[in-house]
Short mmCIF file of C-alpha atoms in Angstrom, two decimals:
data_model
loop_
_atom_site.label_atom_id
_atom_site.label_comp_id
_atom_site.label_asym_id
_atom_site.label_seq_id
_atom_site.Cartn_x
_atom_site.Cartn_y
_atom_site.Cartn_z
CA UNK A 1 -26.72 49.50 60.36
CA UNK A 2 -29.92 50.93 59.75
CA UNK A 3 -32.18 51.61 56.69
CA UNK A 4 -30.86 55.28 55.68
CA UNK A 5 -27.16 54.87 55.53
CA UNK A 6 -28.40 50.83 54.02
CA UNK A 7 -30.28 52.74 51.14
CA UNK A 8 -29.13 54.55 47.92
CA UNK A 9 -29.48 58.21 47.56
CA UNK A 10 -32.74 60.03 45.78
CA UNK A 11 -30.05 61.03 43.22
CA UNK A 12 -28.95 57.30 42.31
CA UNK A 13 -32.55 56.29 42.84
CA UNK A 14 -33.23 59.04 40.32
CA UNK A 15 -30.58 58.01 37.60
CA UNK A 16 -32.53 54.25 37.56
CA UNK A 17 -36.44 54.79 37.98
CA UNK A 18 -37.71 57.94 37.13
CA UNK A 19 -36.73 57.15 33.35
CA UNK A 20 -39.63 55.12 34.03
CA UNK A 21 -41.84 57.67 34.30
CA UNK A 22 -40.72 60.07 31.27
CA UNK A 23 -38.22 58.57 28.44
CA UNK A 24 -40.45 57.85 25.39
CA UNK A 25 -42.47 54.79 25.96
CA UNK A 26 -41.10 52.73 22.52
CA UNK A 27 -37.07 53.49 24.08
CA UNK A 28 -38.09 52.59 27.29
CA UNK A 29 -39.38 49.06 25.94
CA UNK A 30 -36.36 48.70 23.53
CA UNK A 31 -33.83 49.11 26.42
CA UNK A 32 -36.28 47.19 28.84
CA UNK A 33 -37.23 44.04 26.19
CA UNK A 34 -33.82 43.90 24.14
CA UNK A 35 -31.50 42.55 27.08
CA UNK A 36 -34.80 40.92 28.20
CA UNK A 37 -35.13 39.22 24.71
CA UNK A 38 -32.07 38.01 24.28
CA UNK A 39 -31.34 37.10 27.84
CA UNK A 40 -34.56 34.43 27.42
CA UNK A 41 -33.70 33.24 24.16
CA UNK A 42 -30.26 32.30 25.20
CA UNK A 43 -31.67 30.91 28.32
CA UNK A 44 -33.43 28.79 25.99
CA UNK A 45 -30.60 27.41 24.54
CA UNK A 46 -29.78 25.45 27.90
CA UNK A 47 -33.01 23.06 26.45
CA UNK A 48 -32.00 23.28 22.93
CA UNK A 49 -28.97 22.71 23.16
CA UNK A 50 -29.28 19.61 25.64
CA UNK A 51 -31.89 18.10 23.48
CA UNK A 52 -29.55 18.24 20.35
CA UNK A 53 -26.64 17.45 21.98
CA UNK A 54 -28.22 14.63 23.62
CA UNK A 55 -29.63 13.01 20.39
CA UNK A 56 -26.49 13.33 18.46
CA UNK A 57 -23.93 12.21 20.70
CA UNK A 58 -26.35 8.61 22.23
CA UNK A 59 -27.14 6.27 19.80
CA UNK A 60 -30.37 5.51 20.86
CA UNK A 61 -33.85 6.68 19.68
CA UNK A 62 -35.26 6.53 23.26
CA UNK A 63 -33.48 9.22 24.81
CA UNK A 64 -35.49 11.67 23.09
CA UNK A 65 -38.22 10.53 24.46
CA UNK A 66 -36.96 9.79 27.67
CA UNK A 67 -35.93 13.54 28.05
CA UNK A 68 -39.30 14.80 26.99
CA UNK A 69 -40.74 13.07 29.88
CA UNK A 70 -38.87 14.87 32.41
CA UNK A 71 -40.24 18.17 31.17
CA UNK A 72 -43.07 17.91 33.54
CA UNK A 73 -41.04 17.31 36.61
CA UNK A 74 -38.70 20.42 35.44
CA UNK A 75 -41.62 22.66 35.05
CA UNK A 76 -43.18 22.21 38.27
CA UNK A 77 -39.42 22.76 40.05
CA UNK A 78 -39.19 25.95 37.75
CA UNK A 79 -43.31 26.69 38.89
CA UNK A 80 -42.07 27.19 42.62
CA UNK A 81 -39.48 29.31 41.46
CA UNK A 82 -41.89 31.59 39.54
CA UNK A 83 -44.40 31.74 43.03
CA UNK A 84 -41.68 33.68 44.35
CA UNK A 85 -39.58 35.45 42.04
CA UNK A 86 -42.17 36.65 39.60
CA UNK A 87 -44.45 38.06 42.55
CA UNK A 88 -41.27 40.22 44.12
CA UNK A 89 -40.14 41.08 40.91
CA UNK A 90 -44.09 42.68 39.74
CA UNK A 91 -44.28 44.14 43.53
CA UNK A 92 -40.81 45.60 43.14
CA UNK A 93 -41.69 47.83 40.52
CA UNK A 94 -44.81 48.79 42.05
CA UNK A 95 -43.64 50.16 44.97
CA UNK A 96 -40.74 51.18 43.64
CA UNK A 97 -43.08 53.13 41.17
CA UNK A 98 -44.89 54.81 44.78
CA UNK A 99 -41.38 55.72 46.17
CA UNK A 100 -41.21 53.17 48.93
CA UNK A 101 -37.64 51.78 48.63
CA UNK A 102 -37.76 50.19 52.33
CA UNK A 103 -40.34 48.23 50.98
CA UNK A 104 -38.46 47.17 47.88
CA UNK A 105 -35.84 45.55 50.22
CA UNK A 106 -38.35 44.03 52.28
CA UNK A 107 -39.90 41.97 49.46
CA UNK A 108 -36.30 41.03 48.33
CA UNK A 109 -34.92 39.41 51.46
CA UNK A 110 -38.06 38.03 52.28
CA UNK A 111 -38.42 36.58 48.98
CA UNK A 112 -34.67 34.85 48.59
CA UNK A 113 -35.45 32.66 51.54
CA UNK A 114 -38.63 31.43 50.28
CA UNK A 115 -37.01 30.27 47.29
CA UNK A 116 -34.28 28.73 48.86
CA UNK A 117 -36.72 26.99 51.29
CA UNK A 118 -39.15 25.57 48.53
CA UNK A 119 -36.18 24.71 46.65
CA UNK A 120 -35.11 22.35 49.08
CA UNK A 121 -38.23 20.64 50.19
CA UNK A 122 -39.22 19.93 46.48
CA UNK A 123 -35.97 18.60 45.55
CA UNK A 124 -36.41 15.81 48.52
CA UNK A 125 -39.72 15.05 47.44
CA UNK A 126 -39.08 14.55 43.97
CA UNK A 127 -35.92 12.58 44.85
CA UNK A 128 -37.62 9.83 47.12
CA UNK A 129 -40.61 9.89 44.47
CA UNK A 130 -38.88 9.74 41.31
CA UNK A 131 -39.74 6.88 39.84
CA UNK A 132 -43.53 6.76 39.94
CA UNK A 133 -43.16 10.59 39.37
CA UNK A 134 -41.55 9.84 35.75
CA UNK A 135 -43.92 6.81 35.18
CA UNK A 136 -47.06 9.37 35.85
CA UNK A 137 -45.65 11.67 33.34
CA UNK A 138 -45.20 9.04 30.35
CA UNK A 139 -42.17 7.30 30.74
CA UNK A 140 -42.26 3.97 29.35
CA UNK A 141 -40.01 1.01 30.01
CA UNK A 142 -37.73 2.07 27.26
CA UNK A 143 -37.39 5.86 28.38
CA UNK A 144 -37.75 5.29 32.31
CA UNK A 145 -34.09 4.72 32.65
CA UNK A 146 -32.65 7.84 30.50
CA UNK A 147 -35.53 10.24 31.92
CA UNK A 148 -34.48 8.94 35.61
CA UNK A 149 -31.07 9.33 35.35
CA UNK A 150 -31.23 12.50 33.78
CA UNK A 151 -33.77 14.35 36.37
CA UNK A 152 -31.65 12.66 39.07
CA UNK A 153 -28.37 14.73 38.20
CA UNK A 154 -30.09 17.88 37.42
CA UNK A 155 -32.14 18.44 40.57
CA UNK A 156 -30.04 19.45 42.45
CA UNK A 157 -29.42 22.83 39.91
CA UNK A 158 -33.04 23.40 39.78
CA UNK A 159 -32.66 25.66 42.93
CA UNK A 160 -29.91 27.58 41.33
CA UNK A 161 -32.08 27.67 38.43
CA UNK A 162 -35.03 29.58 40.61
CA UNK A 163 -32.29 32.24 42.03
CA UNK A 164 -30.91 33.12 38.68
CA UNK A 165 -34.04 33.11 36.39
CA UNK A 166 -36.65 34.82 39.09
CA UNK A 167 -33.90 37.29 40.96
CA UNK A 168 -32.38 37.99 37.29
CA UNK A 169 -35.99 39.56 36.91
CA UNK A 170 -35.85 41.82 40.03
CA UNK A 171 -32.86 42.86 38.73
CA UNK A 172 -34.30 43.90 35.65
CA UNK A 173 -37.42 45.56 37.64
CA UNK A 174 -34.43 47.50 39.64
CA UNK A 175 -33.17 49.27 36.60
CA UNK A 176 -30.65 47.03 35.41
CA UNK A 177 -31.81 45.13 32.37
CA UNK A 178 -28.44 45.35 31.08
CA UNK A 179 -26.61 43.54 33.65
CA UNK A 180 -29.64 40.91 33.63
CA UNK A 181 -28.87 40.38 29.81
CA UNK A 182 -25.15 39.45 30.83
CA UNK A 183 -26.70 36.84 33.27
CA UNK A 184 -28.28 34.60 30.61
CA UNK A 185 -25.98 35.11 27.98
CA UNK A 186 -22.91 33.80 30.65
CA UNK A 187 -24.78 30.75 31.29
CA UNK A 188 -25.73 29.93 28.39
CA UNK A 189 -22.00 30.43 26.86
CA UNK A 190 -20.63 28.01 29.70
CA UNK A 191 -23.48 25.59 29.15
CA UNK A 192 -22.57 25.60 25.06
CA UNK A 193 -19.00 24.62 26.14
CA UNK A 194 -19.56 21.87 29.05
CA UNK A 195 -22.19 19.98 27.55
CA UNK A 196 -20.38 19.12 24.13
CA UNK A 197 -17.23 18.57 26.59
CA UNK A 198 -19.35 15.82 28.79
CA UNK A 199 -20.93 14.29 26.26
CA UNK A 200 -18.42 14.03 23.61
CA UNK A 201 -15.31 14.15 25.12
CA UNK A 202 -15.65 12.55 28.80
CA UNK A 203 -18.91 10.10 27.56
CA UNK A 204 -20.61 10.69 30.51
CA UNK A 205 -23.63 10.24 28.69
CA UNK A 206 -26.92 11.68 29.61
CA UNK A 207 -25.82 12.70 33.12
CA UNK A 208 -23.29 14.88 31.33
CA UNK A 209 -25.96 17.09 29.70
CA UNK A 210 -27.97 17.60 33.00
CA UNK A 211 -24.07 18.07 35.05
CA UNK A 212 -23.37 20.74 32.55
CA UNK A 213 -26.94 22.45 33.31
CA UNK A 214 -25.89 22.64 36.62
CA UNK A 215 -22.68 23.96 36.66
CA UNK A 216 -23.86 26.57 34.68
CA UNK A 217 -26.41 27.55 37.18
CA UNK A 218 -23.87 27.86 39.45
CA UNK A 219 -22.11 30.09 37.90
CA UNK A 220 -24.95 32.60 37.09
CA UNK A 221 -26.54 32.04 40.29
CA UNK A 222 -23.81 33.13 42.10
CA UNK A 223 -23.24 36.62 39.58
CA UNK A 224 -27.13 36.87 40.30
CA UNK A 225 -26.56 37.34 44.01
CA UNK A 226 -23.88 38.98 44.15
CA UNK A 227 -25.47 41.92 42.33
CA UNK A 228 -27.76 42.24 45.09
CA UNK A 229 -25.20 42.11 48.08
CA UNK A 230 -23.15 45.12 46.32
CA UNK A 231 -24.44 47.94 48.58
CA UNK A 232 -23.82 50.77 45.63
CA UNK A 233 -26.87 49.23 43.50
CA UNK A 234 -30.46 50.66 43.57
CA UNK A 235 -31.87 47.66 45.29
CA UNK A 236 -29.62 45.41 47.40
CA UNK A 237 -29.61 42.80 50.40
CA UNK A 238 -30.29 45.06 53.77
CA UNK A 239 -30.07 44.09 57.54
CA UNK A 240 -33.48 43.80 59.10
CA UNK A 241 -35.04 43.03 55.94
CA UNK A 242 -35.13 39.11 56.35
CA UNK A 243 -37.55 38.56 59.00
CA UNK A 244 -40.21 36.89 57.42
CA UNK A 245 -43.38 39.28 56.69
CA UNK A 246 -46.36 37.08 56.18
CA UNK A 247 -48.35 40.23 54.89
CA UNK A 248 -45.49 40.84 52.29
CA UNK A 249 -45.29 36.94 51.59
CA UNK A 250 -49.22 37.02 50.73
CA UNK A 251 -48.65 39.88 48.40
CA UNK A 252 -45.85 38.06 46.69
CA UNK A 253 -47.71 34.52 46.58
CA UNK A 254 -50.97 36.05 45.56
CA UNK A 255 -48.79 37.86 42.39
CA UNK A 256 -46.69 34.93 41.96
CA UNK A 257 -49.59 32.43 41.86
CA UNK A 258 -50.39 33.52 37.57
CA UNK A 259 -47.25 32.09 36.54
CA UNK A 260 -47.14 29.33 39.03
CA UNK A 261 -50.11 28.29 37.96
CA UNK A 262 -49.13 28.76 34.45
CA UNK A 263 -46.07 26.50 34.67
CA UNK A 264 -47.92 23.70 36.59
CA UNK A 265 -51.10 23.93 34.15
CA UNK A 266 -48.25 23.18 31.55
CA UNK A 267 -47.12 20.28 33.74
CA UNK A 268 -50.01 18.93 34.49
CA UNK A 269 -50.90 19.39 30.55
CA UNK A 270 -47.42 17.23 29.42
CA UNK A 271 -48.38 14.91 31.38
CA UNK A 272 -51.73 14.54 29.70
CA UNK A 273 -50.51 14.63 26.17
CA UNK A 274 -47.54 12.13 27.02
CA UNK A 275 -50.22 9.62 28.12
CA UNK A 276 -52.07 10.51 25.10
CA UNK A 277 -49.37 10.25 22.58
CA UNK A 278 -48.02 6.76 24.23
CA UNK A 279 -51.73 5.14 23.59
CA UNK A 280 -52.00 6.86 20.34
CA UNK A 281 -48.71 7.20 18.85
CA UNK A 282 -46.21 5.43 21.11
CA UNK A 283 -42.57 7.05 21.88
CA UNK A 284 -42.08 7.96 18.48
CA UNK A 285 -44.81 10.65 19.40
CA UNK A 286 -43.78 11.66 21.97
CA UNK A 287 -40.42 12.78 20.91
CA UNK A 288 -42.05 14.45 18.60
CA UNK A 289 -43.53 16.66 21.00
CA UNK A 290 -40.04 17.25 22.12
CA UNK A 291 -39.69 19.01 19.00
CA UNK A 292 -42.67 20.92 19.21
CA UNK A 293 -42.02 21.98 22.75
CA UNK A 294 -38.18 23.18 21.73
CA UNK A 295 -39.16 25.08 18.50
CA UNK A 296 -41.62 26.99 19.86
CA UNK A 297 -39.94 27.71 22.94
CA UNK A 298 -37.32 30.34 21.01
CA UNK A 299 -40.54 32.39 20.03
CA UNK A 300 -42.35 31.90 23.13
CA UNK A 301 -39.11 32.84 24.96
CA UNK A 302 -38.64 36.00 22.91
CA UNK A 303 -42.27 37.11 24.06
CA UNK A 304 -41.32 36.56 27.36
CA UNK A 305 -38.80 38.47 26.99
CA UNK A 306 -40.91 41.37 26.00
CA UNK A 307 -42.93 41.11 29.02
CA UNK A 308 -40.16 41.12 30.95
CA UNK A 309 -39.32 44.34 29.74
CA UNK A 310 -42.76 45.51 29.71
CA UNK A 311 -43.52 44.89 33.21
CA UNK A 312 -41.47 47.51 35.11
CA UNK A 313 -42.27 49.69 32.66
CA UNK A 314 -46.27 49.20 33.48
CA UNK A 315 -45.71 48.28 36.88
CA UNK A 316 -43.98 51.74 37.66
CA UNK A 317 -46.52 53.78 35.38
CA UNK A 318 -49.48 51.98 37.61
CA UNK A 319 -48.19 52.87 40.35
CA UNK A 320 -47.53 56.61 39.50
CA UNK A 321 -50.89 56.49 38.14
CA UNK A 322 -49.59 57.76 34.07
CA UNK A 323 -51.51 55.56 32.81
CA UNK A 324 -51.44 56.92 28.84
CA UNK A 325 -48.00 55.60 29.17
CA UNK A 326 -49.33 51.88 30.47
CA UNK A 327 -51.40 51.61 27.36
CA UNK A 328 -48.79 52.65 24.86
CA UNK A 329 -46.40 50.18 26.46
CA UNK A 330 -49.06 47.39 26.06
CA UNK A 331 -50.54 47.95 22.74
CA UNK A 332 -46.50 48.03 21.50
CA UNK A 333 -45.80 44.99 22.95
CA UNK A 334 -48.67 43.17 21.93
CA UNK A 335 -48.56 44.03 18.42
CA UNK A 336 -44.48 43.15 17.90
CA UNK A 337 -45.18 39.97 19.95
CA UNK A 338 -48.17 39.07 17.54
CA UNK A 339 -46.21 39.41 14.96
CA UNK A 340 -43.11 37.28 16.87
CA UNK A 341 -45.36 34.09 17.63
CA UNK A 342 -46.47 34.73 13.58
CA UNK A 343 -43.50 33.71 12.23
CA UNK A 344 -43.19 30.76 14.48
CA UNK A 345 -46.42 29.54 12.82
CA UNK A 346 -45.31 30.13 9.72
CA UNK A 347 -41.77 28.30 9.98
CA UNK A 348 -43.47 25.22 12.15
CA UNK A 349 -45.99 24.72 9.51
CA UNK A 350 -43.98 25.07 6.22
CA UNK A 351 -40.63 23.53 7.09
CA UNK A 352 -41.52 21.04 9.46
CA UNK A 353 -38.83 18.89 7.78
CA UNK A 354 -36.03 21.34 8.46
CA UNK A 355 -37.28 21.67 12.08
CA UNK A 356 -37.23 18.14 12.85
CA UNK A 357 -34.02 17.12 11.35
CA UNK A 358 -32.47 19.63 14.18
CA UNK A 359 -33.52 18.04 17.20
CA UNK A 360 -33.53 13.87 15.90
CA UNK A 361 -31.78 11.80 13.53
CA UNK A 362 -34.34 8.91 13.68
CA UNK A 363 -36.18 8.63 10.30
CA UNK A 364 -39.35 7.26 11.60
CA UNK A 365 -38.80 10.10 14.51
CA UNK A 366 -38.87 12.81 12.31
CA UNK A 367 -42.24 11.44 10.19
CA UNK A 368 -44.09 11.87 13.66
CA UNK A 369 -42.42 15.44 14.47
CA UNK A 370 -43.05 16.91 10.69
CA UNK A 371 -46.85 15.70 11.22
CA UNK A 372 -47.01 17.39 14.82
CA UNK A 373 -45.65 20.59 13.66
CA UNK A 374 -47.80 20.91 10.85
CA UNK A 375 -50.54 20.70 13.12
CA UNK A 376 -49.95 22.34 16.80
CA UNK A 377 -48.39 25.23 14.70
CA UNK A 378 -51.73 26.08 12.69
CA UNK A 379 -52.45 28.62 15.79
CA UNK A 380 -49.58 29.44 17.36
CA UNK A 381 -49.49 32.60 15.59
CA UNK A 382 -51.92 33.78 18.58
CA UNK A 383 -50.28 32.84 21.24
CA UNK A 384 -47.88 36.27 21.70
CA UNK A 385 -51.02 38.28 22.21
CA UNK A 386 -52.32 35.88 24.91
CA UNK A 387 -49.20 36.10 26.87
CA UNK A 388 -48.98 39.99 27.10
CA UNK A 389 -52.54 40.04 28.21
CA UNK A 390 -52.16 37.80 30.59
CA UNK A 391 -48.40 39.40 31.66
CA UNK A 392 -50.08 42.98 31.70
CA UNK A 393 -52.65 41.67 34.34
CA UNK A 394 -49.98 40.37 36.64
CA UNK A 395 -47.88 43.44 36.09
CA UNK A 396 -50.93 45.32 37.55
CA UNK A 397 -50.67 43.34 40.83
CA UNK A 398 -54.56 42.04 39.54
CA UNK A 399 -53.64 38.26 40.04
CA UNK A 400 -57.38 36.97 39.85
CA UNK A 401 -57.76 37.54 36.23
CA UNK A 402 -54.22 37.15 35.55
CA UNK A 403 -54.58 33.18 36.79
CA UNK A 404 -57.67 32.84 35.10
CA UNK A 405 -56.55 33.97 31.92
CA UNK A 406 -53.19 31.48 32.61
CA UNK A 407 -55.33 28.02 33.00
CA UNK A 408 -57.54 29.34 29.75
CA UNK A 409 -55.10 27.73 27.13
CA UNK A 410 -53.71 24.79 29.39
CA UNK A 411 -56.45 23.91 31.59
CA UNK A 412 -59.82 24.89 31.04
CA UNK A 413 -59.69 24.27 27.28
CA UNK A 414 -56.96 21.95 26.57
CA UNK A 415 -57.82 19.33 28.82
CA UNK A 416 -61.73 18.49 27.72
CA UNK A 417 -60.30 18.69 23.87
CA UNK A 418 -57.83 16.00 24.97
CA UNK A 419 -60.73 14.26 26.62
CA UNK A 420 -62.85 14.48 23.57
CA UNK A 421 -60.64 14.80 20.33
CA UNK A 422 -58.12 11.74 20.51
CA UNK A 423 -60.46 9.07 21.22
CA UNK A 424 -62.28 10.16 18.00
CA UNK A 425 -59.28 10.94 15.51
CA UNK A 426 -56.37 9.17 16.97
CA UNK A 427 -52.94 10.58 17.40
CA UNK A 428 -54.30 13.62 14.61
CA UNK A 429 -56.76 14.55 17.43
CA UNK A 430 -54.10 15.12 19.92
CA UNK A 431 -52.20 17.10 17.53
CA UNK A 432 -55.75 19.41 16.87
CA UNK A 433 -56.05 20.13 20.66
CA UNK A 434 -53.16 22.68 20.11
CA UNK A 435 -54.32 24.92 18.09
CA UNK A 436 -57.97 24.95 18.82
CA UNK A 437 -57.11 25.99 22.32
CA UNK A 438 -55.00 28.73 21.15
CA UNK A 439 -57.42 30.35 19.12
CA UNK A 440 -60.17 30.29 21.92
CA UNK A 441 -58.40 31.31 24.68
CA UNK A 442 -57.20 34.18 22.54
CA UNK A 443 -60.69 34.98 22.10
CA UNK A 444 -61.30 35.24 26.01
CA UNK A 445 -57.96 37.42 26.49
CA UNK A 446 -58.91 40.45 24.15
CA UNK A 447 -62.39 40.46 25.55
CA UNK A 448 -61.02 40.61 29.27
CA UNK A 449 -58.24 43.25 28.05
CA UNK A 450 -60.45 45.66 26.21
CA UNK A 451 -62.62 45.10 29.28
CA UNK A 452 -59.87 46.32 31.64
CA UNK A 453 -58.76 48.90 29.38
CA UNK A 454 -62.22 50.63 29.15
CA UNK A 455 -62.73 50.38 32.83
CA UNK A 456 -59.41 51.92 33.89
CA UNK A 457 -59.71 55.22 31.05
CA UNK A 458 -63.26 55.20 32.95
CA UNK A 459 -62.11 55.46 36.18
CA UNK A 460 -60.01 58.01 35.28
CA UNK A 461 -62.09 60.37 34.11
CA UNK A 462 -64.02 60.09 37.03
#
């Protein structure tokens, strides 16, 4: 079986890319974003939901908490997925974008096994290590056993999670952002329906929640890989494509590495603020973060979502060199995503009360959320813009800047406020590092963008 009679035809290679390179910029980004958009947000119900359905259905102000510490551990899992996925998915479209198809498939079986591979190992580490793991993040004596037993029974979905969330991405980059739409919304639907059932119905308690997580991944996971065994799509699993590359792997890690390092900065930063808010505000704040985190996740999700569908779109432009096009497609994004992470502000920091009585029923629970969200919220309006410059570097393949610009909000400014702010003001400091990282890292991300922009019309012209 070779690569030829393997491959689809310039016609059907035709019908999914070159739109790319002609439809109107603002329908390209609707068709691109809108599946994207809603695919995330309704990914982001798999949190939500577990978070409300968890607090609802145990009678016991701890588990909150308790969940909120296993963030970090779930974020670094998800981290190694994003090494992989979101470096094929960007170097998909780009040489997709230069006609090379061969290479396409390349970068696709290579990448699958990678993910599968780091899937395993850290599932074994974070298994044997679990407890001193959860007790690093912030788990206290009262949350260590509902944070345990919860991270426990959903390990072993955080694999499936990597294959459907990074390979529903090449999907989209393929030409397919419909189909990668369906993927979300299907395991999100089943996730809506098992966890109520296993928590409600069966009391399995807390292991319920993460059981129904990972059922749910199954599902999707396996609809995500069948797509790409089914010989008639654009990009599909080919023989002789899975011997490992290590010049394609570099290209892939070295893309990848942004949002890696953008999912373990937010790790590393949970961890931080739990051991903050237990010396300065106990579990009671750190639920409240829980609260925080889920709320803004639906907005932050939905500008994900736009850079999903921006990416192929810039990716392919980039590498066809129609650059006009690039810039329209960022400037659009950008502005509708400002405008996204706006009304997240507004709604954290004006009905804090409404927000909080979704996710806890604890009255002292809720006094520490409604103060956190009238705080951390105060620049989240900023954030959207931030994220698309920082997506529209990686979608380049310029990885560098990308990474820096990823560590700006989480790392390079969030972690000396933390060392500086809370041992002055308390809990009220911790609260303050939020927002006055957002605004400055905002700061560096329009200088480096309007940098980047004015140096690629400049080469241009040359």
């Amino acid at each position: 079986m070779n690569a030829k009679t393997d491959s689809p035809t310039v016609a059907q290679q035709d019908n999914r890319l070159l739109e790319l390179a002609n439809a109107p910029v603002w329908k390209l980004l609707i068709k691109y974003s809108l599946p994207a958009v809603i695919g995330t947000v309704v990914s982001a119900l798999y949190n939500i939901i577990d978070s409300i359905v968890i607090a609802h259905a145990i009678d016991d102000p701890n588990v909150v908490a308790g969940i909120a510490v296993t963030f970090p551990v779930m974020t670094l899992a998800t981290a190694l997925g994003m090494l992989i996925g979101a470096g094929a998915a960007t170097r998909i479209s780009i040489v997709l974008g230069q006609k090379d198809h061969r290479m396409a498939e390349i970068i696709l079986g290579n990448s699958v096994q990678l993910t599968i591979l780091i899937g395993l190992a850290y599932i074994t580490v974070f298994a044997i290590f679990v407890e001193p793991i959860l007790k690093m993040f912030g788990a206290s004596a009262a949350t260590l056993p509902y944070a345990k037993e919860f991270i426990l029974w959903i390990l072993p979905g955080m694999v499936l999670i990597n294959l459907t969330f990074s390979y529903n991405n090449v999907m989209r980059a393929s030409g397919y952002p419909g189909k990668a739409m369906l993927t979300n919304i299907m395991g999100a639907v089943f996730n809506c329906i098992l966890a109520p059932l296993f928590l409600f119905v069966f009391k399995w308690g807390i292991r319920g929640a993460a059981i129904a997580t990972d059922i749910s991944m199954l599902i999707t996971g396996i609809w995500v890989m069948s797509h790409f065994f089914n010989k008639k799509n654009t990009l599909h699993f080919v023989r002789g494509t899975f011997r490992f590359n290590w010049d394609v792997i570099r290209s892939v890690l070295y893309i990848g590495m942004a949002p890696f390092l953008i999912n373990v900065a937010g790790s590393v930063i949970n961890a931080i603020v739990n051991n903050s808010l237990l010396k300065y505000g106990g579990d009671n704040a750190i639920a409240a973060v829980v609260v925080f985190n889920r709320f803004v996740t639906i907005f932050v999700f939905i500008v994900i979502g736009i850079c999903q569908g921006m990416q192929p779109i810039i990716g392919y432009n980039y590498g066809s060199g129609k650059f006009d096009r690039l810039f329209r497609t960022l400037w659009l994004a950008a502005g509708t995503s400002l405008i996204i992470t706006a009304c997240g502000s507004l709604t954290g920091h004006f009905i804090p009360d409404k927000v909080a009585s979704m996710f806890m029923t604890d009255g002292e629970q809720i006094k520490a959320a409604v103060n956190c969200l009238s705080i951390t919220t105060l620049g989240f309006w900023m954030v959207g813009f931030q994220i698309v410059s920082t997506n529209f570097f990686q979608s380049l393949g310029m990885a560098g800047k990308a990474i820096f610009l990823s560590l700006t909000r989480q790392i390079i400014f969030m972690i000396p406020l933390l060392l500086i702010l809370p041992p002055k003001f308390g809990l009220n400091g911790v609260w303050s590092c939020f927002p006055i990282s957002d605004c400055i890292s905002t700061i560096v991300a329009t200088c480096m963008l309007l940098y980047q922009i004015h140096h690629i019309r400049k080469a241009t012209l040359q």
